[in-house]
Amino acid sequence: MIRIVERIKEKNKIKKYNEERQAYLKKHICNIGNIVEEKDKIICYVDQKSIDRYKGNKSIYKMRLNGMNQVTEGIKETVEKLQLNKPVYYIFDGIEFDADLVLSSLWANIIFRNCKFDKNVGIIYGDEITFENNKYLDHCPYYFYGTCFLTADRISRITFVNDNFSNSDVGHHPTKFGMKIDAKLVEFINTNVNAEHPGTINIKAERTRIENSEIKSNEIYFDSQNIDFTDSSIIAQNGVIIENANCDFVGNVQAPIIYYNGTDLADNTQETHNVNKYEATLKETRKNLIDKLKSLSNYCNQLNDNKLQAIKDKLNSQTIVKTLKQKQL
């Protein structure tokens, strides 16, 4: 009898524990799809009906997609006790966004795959966000978040892989189809990025990785401490500015104006320029040498001018003296 009671208590304890886990899971994982818990992670497979229902009558998709808080001490203990201390993934596959998307996220990995974005994409902050094989359409230059089609702020890691970031809308009005990203790590892998005039590409990051990709725009600006650049190209109609604190960028850039760490690398005789710290140093050294030679030339010319003027003054003085003597005679 005692054993039976103990078993009942144990079953009730397990039941209560599982109910508490499920309640905590549903409370902290956004209810926009099917939540599947695996051994090493928690995945929310987003479906179109759920996300449209989540949007409701609002004019935009405004989403907060969080994972499990393992930072705050008290909450961390609860998460560990419920054995929910796992990475969380939100997977958007084949989802159509027919309105602006404004997203914020903490402690989660978000993947947009085979999706269609009809309007502005704005990310307020996030941890890891991936765009893969999506379709983008920009109809007019008015954006709910930011000043261009895609704006991402305060991101730990944002990746474009096997993606084609170009405006697929046919016959649209002039837009600002481009991107402005501020992140710790920005990655372009097997990806084409094509911003339209007057849209620009503006990347600020601690590290940028560009692999087997093409970055094309009217104007391109990179401000990144580290830049890993492999089998890729950067093309701009107007100009490219690269600020690279660690001077590790090596690659070909096609643009009429190129500034690398403040040094003008443009050469009107060439269309494509090899950009690296040695080229920048050589260009700067040449510039300094030319400036010194010009300065030396100006100094020499000034000396010669002074000598000539002294001779003229002497001759003029002698002429005046002779003239005075002749008059006296």
Short mmCIF file of C-alpha atoms in Angstrom, two decimals:
data_model
loop_
_atom_site.label_atom_id
_atom_site.label_comp_id
_atom_site.label_asym_id
_atom_site.label_seq_id
_atom_site.Cartn_x
_atom_site.Cartn_y
_atom_site.Cartn_z
CA MET A 1 0.00 0.00 0.00
CA ILE A 2 2.81 2.38 0.88
CA ARG A 3 4.52 1.63 -2.43
CA ILE A 4 1.30 2.35 -4.34
CA VAL A 5 0.93 5.70 -2.58
CA GLU A 6 4.57 6.56 -3.28
CA ARG A 7 4.08 5.68 -6.98
CA ILE A 8 0.99 7.87 -7.17
CA LYS A 9 2.89 10.73 -5.54
CA GLU A 10 5.80 10.25 -7.94
CA LYS A 11 3.44 10.23 -10.95
CA ASN A 12 1.72 13.38 -9.73
CA LYS A 13 5.09 15.00 -9.18
CA ILE A 14 6.21 14.12 -12.73
CA LYS A 15 2.88 15.28 -14.15
CA LYS A 16 3.11 18.59 -12.31
CA TYR A 17 6.72 19.01 -13.47
CA ASN A 18 5.80 18.36 -17.13
CA GLU A 19 2.82 20.72 -16.94
CA GLU A 20 5.07 23.40 -15.48
CA ARG A 21 7.62 22.82 -18.27
CA GLN A 22 4.98 23.08 -21.00
CA ALA A 23 3.44 26.18 -19.47
CA TYR A 24 6.85 27.86 -19.20
CA LEU A 25 7.70 26.81 -22.77
CA LYS A 26 4.47 28.22 -24.22
CA LYS A 27 4.83 31.41 -22.23
CA HIS A 28 8.35 32.21 -23.46
CA ILE A 29 8.27 30.84 -27.01
CA CYS A 30 6.19 32.98 -29.38
CA ASN A 31 3.02 31.14 -30.42
CA ILE A 32 3.43 31.37 -34.21
CA GLY A 33 3.78 27.72 -35.14
CA ASN A 34 4.51 24.20 -34.02
CA ILE A 35 6.96 23.98 -31.11
CA VAL A 36 9.12 20.87 -31.16
CA GLU A 37 11.53 20.05 -28.35
CA GLU A 38 14.54 17.98 -29.33
CA LYS A 39 17.32 16.61 -27.17
CA ASP A 40 19.70 19.51 -27.82
CA LYS A 41 17.39 22.34 -28.97
CA ILE A 42 13.89 23.78 -29.13
CA ILE A 43 12.45 24.61 -32.57
CA CYS A 44 9.42 26.66 -33.50
CA TYR A 45 8.35 25.78 -37.05
CA VAL A 46 6.43 28.89 -38.10
CA ASP A 47 3.31 28.42 -40.26
CA GLN A 48 1.48 31.02 -42.35
CA LYS A 49 -1.88 30.77 -40.58
CA SER A 50 -0.35 31.21 -37.14
CA ILE A 51 1.73 34.21 -38.11
CA ASP A 52 -1.18 35.90 -39.88
CA ARG A 53 -3.34 35.27 -36.84
CA TYR A 54 -0.57 36.70 -34.65
CA LYS A 55 -0.50 39.84 -36.82
CA GLY A 56 -4.27 40.24 -36.60
CA ASN A 57 -5.59 43.63 -37.72
CA LYS A 58 -2.26 45.41 -37.24
CA SER A 59 -0.74 47.06 -40.30
CA ILE A 60 2.67 45.43 -39.76
CA TYR A 61 4.17 42.16 -38.57
CA LYS A 62 5.60 43.25 -35.23
CA MET A 63 7.24 40.26 -33.57
CA ARG A 64 9.24 39.63 -30.43
CA LEU A 65 10.92 36.25 -30.76
CA ASN A 66 12.84 35.27 -27.65
CA GLY A 67 14.57 32.14 -26.50
CA MET A 68 15.35 30.99 -23.00
CA ASN A 69 16.82 33.63 -20.72
CA GLN A 70 19.99 32.16 -19.29
CA VAL A 71 21.49 35.47 -18.24
CA THR A 72 19.41 36.67 -15.29
CA GLU A 73 20.43 34.58 -12.29
CA GLY A 74 17.00 33.78 -10.83
CA ILE A 75 15.45 32.99 -14.23
CA LYS A 76 18.48 30.94 -15.21
CA GLU A 77 17.96 28.68 -12.20
CA THR A 78 14.31 28.10 -13.17
CA VAL A 79 15.27 27.31 -16.77
CA GLU A 80 17.91 24.83 -15.63
CA LYS A 81 15.53 23.21 -13.13
CA LEU A 82 12.98 22.68 -15.92
CA GLN A 83 15.76 21.42 -18.23
CA LEU A 84 14.90 24.03 -20.83
CA ASN A 85 18.40 25.48 -21.03
CA LYS A 86 18.65 24.77 -24.77
CA PRO A 87 19.15 26.97 -27.84
CA VAL A 88 15.88 28.10 -29.43
CA TYR A 89 15.28 28.28 -33.19
CA TYR A 90 12.46 29.99 -35.10
CA ILE A 91 12.32 28.64 -38.64
CA PHE A 92 10.34 30.61 -41.24
CA ASP A 93 10.15 28.46 -44.37
CA GLY A 94 8.05 29.60 -47.33
CA ILE A 95 6.34 32.39 -45.36
CA GLU A 96 4.95 35.44 -47.20
CA PHE A 97 5.14 38.83 -45.50
CA ASP A 98 2.64 41.12 -47.25
CA ALA A 99 3.34 43.99 -44.81
CA ASP A 100 6.33 45.57 -43.08
CA LEU A 101 8.22 43.26 -40.73
CA VAL A 102 9.64 44.72 -37.50
CA LEU A 103 11.48 42.20 -35.36
CA SER A 104 13.23 42.09 -32.00
CA SER A 105 14.81 39.00 -30.51
CA LEU A 106 16.93 37.84 -27.58
CA TRP A 107 18.58 34.45 -26.95
CA ALA A 108 17.24 32.92 -30.19
CA ASN A 109 18.33 31.83 -33.66
CA ILE A 110 16.00 33.00 -36.43
CA ILE A 111 16.07 31.53 -39.94
CA PHE A 112 14.18 33.00 -42.92
CA ARG A 113 14.28 30.45 -45.74
CA ASN A 114 12.37 30.57 -49.05
CA CYS A 115 10.36 33.53 -47.75
CA LYS A 116 8.87 36.48 -49.61
CA PHE A 117 9.22 40.00 -48.21
CA ASP A 118 6.85 42.45 -49.87
CA LYS A 119 7.86 45.45 -47.80
CA ASN A 120 10.35 46.86 -45.29
CA VAL A 121 12.41 44.49 -43.10
CA GLY A 122 13.46 46.08 -39.82
CA ILE A 123 15.39 44.37 -37.03
CA ILE A 124 15.62 46.37 -33.80
CA TYR A 125 18.00 43.93 -32.08
CA GLY A 126 18.77 40.23 -32.23
CA ASP A 127 21.27 37.45 -31.62
CA GLU A 128 21.58 35.20 -34.69
CA ILE A 129 19.55 35.85 -37.84
CA THR A 130 19.90 34.05 -41.19
CA PHE A 131 18.44 34.88 -44.61
CA GLU A 132 18.52 32.05 -47.15
CA ASN A 133 17.09 31.89 -50.68
CA ASN A 134 14.46 34.58 -50.15
CA LYS A 135 12.60 36.93 -52.50
CA TYR A 136 12.50 40.67 -51.87
CA LEU A 137 10.10 43.23 -53.36
CA ASP A 138 10.32 46.99 -52.83
CA HIS A 139 7.54 49.12 -54.31
CA CYS A 140 8.11 52.63 -52.95
CA PRO A 141 10.69 54.48 -50.80
CA TYR A 142 8.71 54.60 -47.56
CA TYR A 143 9.80 52.40 -44.67
CA PHE A 144 8.32 51.74 -41.26
CA TYR A 145 11.74 51.12 -39.67
CA GLY A 146 14.96 52.72 -40.92
CA THR A 147 15.64 54.63 -44.13
CA CYS A 148 16.09 51.75 -46.57
CA PHE A 149 14.53 48.37 -47.36
CA LEU A 150 16.51 46.35 -44.78
CA THR A 151 17.76 47.90 -41.56
CA ALA A 152 19.30 45.76 -38.82
CA ASP A 153 20.61 47.24 -35.57
CA ARG A 154 22.40 45.72 -32.57
CA ILE A 155 22.79 42.20 -34.03
CA SER A 156 25.25 39.62 -32.76
CA ARG A 157 25.37 37.71 -36.04
CA ILE A 158 23.53 38.18 -39.32
CA THR A 159 24.12 35.82 -42.25
CA PHE A 160 23.02 35.87 -45.89
CA VAL A 161 23.64 32.44 -47.40
CA ASN A 162 22.63 31.22 -50.88
CA ASP A 163 20.56 34.39 -51.06
CA ASN A 164 19.77 36.93 -53.78
CA PHE A 165 19.16 40.30 -52.18
CA SER A 166 17.78 42.20 -55.18
CA ASN A 167 14.51 43.96 -55.91
CA SER A 168 12.22 41.48 -57.70
CA ASP A 169 9.39 43.97 -58.19
CA VAL A 170 8.93 44.75 -61.89
CA GLY A 171 8.16 48.31 -62.99
CA HIS A 172 8.41 49.81 -59.51
CA HIS A 173 8.94 53.47 -58.71
CA PRO A 174 12.45 54.55 -57.62
CA THR A 175 13.12 53.12 -54.16
CA LYS A 176 15.88 52.98 -51.59
CA PHE A 177 16.37 49.26 -51.96
CA GLY A 178 19.53 48.71 -49.96
CA MET A 179 20.71 47.63 -46.54
CA LYS A 180 22.07 49.23 -43.39
CA ILE A 181 23.48 46.78 -40.84
CA ASP A 182 25.14 47.24 -37.46
CA ALA A 183 26.34 43.90 -36.07
CA LYS A 184 29.21 42.09 -34.41
CA LEU A 185 29.46 39.61 -37.30
CA VAL A 186 28.09 40.06 -40.83
CA GLU A 187 28.35 37.21 -43.35
CA PHE A 188 27.65 37.00 -47.09
CA ILE A 189 28.11 33.43 -48.34
CA ASN A 190 27.27 32.38 -51.93
CA THR A 191 25.11 35.50 -52.07
CA ASN A 192 24.40 38.31 -54.52
CA VAL A 193 23.56 41.73 -53.10
CA ASN A 194 22.33 44.34 -55.56
CA ALA A 195 21.10 47.65 -54.16
CA GLU A 196 19.38 50.15 -56.43
CA HIS A 197 20.12 53.86 -56.80
CA PRO A 198 19.68 55.78 -54.54
CA GLY A 199 19.86 52.81 -52.16
CA THR A 200 23.24 52.01 -50.62
CA ILE A 201 25.06 49.22 -48.78
CA ASN A 202 26.18 50.35 -45.34
CA ILE A 203 27.84 47.75 -43.08
CA LYS A 204 29.26 48.40 -39.62
CA ALA A 205 30.67 45.34 -37.87
CA GLU A 206 33.43 43.95 -35.72
CA ARG A 207 33.96 41.23 -38.31
CA THR A 208 32.73 40.85 -41.89
CA ARG A 209 32.98 37.63 -43.87
CA ILE A 210 32.37 37.71 -47.64
CA GLU A 211 32.75 34.41 -49.46
CA ASN A 212 31.91 33.60 -53.09
CA SER A 213 29.59 36.62 -53.22
CA GLU A 214 29.02 39.83 -55.17
CA ILE A 215 28.20 43.12 -53.45
CA LYS A 216 26.87 45.69 -55.90
CA SER A 217 25.42 49.15 -55.27
CA ASN A 218 25.51 52.81 -56.16
CA GLU A 219 27.63 53.44 -53.06
CA ILE A 220 29.15 50.94 -50.62
CA TYR A 221 30.49 51.60 -47.14
CA PHE A 222 32.22 49.04 -44.90
CA ASP A 223 33.41 49.86 -41.39
CA SER A 224 34.73 46.57 -40.01
CA GLN A 225 37.69 45.73 -37.79
CA ASN A 226 38.22 42.41 -39.59
CA ILE A 227 37.24 41.58 -43.18
CA ASP A 228 37.56 38.03 -44.55
CA PHE A 229 37.20 38.32 -48.33
CA THR A 230 37.34 35.21 -50.55
CA ASP A 231 36.44 34.71 -54.24
CA SER A 232 34.15 37.74 -54.20
CA SER A 233 33.74 41.14 -55.80
CA ILE A 234 32.66 44.63 -54.76
CA ILE A 235 31.20 46.86 -57.48
CA ALA A 236 29.95 50.43 -57.08
CA GLN A 237 28.81 52.98 -59.64
CA ASN A 238 29.93 55.99 -57.58
CA GLY A 239 32.33 54.92 -54.87
CA VAL A 240 33.48 52.59 -52.11
CA ILE A 241 34.74 53.49 -48.64
CA ILE A 242 36.38 50.78 -46.52
CA GLU A 243 37.43 51.42 -42.92
CA ASN A 244 39.36 48.36 -41.78
CA ALA A 245 41.09 48.77 -38.41
CA ASN A 246 43.11 45.54 -38.66
CA CYS A 247 44.10 46.21 -42.30
CA ASP A 248 43.34 42.63 -43.33
CA PHE A 249 41.11 43.27 -46.37
CA VAL A 250 42.55 41.90 -49.61
CA GLY A 251 40.44 41.92 -52.76
CA ASN A 252 39.43 43.56 -56.00
CA VAL A 253 37.09 46.54 -55.95
CA GLN A 254 35.49 48.08 -59.03
CA ALA A 255 34.57 51.74 -58.54
CA PRO A 256 35.65 55.18 -59.79
CA ILE A 257 36.33 56.34 -56.22
CA ILE A 258 37.89 54.08 -53.58
CA TYR A 259 39.03 55.07 -50.10
CA TYR A 260 40.72 52.45 -47.93
CA ASN A 261 41.46 53.60 -44.37
CA GLY A 262 41.41 57.20 -45.56
CA THR A 263 43.76 56.64 -48.52
CA ASP A 264 42.50 57.41 -52.02
CA LEU A 265 43.24 54.33 -54.15
CA ALA A 266 41.39 55.47 -57.27
CA ASP A 267 43.26 55.20 -60.56
CA ASN A 268 41.57 56.60 -63.66
CA THR A 269 43.57 54.25 -65.89
CA GLN A 270 42.07 51.13 -64.29
CA GLU A 271 38.52 49.95 -63.78
CA THR A 272 39.24 47.34 -61.10
CA HIS A 273 41.62 48.05 -58.23
CA ASN A 274 43.48 45.70 -55.96
CA VAL A 275 42.80 46.86 -52.41
CA ASN A 276 44.96 45.85 -49.43
CA LYS A 277 47.06 47.47 -46.74
CA TYR A 278 50.26 47.24 -48.84
CA GLU A 279 48.61 49.01 -51.77
CA ALA A 280 47.26 51.65 -49.40
CA THR A 281 50.69 52.05 -47.74
CA LEU A 282 52.42 52.25 -51.13
CA LYS A 283 49.87 54.78 -52.36
CA GLU A 284 50.29 56.85 -49.20
CA THR A 285 54.09 56.60 -49.43
CA ARG A 286 53.99 57.71 -53.06
CA LYS A 287 51.71 60.59 -52.14
CA ASN A 288 54.00 61.65 -49.29
CA LEU A 289 57.04 61.39 -51.59
CA ILE A 290 55.33 63.47 -54.27
CA ASP A 291 54.32 66.05 -51.68
CA LYS A 292 57.91 66.22 -50.39
CA LEU A 293 59.30 66.48 -53.93
CA LYS A 294 56.83 69.25 -54.70
CA SER A 295 57.80 71.00 -51.48
CA LEU A 296 61.51 70.61 -52.32
CA SER A 297 60.89 71.84 -55.87
CA ASN A 298 59.00 74.86 -54.55
CA TYR A 299 61.84 75.53 -52.09
CA CYS A 300 64.44 75.32 -54.86
CA ASN A 301 62.37 77.56 -57.10
CA GLN A 302 62.05 80.05 -54.26
CA LEU A 303 65.83 79.99 -53.73
CA ASN A 304 66.41 80.58 -57.43
CA ASP A 305 63.85 83.37 -57.45
CA ASN A 306 65.56 84.96 -54.44
CA LYS A 307 68.99 84.71 -56.13
CA LEU A 308 67.67 86.17 -59.38
CA GLN A 309 65.97 88.97 -57.48
CA ALA A 310 69.22 89.70 -55.59
CA ILE A 311 71.15 89.88 -58.90
CA LYS A 312 68.49 92.14 -60.42
CA ASP A 313 68.59 94.40 -57.39
CA LYS A 314 72.40 94.54 -57.59
CA LEU A 315 72.36 95.34 -61.31
CA ASN A 316 69.71 97.95 -60.82
CA SER A 317 71.75 99.47 -57.99
CA GLN A 318 74.88 99.60 -60.17
CA THR A 319 72.95 101.22 -63.03
CA ILE A 320 71.61 103.91 -60.75
CA VAL A 321 75.11 104.68 -59.39
CA LYS A 322 76.59 104.96 -62.93
CA THR A 323 73.78 107.22 -64.00
CA LEU A 324 74.32 109.54 -61.02
CA LYS A 325 78.12 109.74 -61.69
CA GLN A 326 77.53 110.61 -65.34
CA LYS A 327 75.22 113.41 -64.34
CA GLN A 328 77.78 114.79 -61.91
CA LEU A 329 80.39 114.93 -64.64
#
